[in-house]
């Protein structure tokens, strides 16, 4: 039991951090860099409001799609509500679990406009989740050689696979 509790604390801390306005802004910046290649798809969802509720923590993140980007928002009607516990939402975001499996097992709730949910699912499904992607988003002053060195070190030590396995174990239902 102690093992499960120690894995849950970092998950709660990470989820709480991402609900903080400062970290939300940082997260949005990184997310928009990743989503930049899907801007045309996001433009089709212009003005749509999405709320992600972390039910076991009593936290939520409200988003609006503006000019092909996601941005935090505070008020207004919601077009799509996605709710689940922290572990299941993390498993969904990290693609450790299929959204349909979570939905049909009643571990994920989707309410609102199904077309918005389907568009969002299609965008997320088309993202190539590469554990090394953040290396590509390092600031330009670090230069390509430093990025290549970091990329090489991660691949050589298999740190990306270890991180994936660690997260998968920590987020077991």
PDB file of N, CA and C in Angstrom, residues 13 106 155:
ATOM      1  N   UNK A  13       0.869  15.997  -7.261  1.00  0.00           N
ATOM      2  CA  UNK A  13       1.677  17.222  -7.327  1.00  0.00           C
ATOM      3  C   UNK A  13       1.784  17.719  -8.766  1.00  0.00           C
ATOM      4  N   UNK A 106     -16.372   3.484 -18.375  1.00  0.00           N
ATOM      5  CA  UNK A 106     -16.906   4.571 -17.526  1.00  0.00           C
ATOM      6  C   UNK A 106     -15.856   5.196 -16.620  1.00  0.00           C
ATOM      7  N   UNK A 155      18.766   8.540 -26.087  1.00  0.00           N
ATOM      8  CA  UNK A 155      18.605   7.305 -26.855  1.00  0.00           C
ATOM      9  C   UNK A 155      19.602   6.226 -26.407  1.00  0.00           C
TER      10      UNK A 155
END
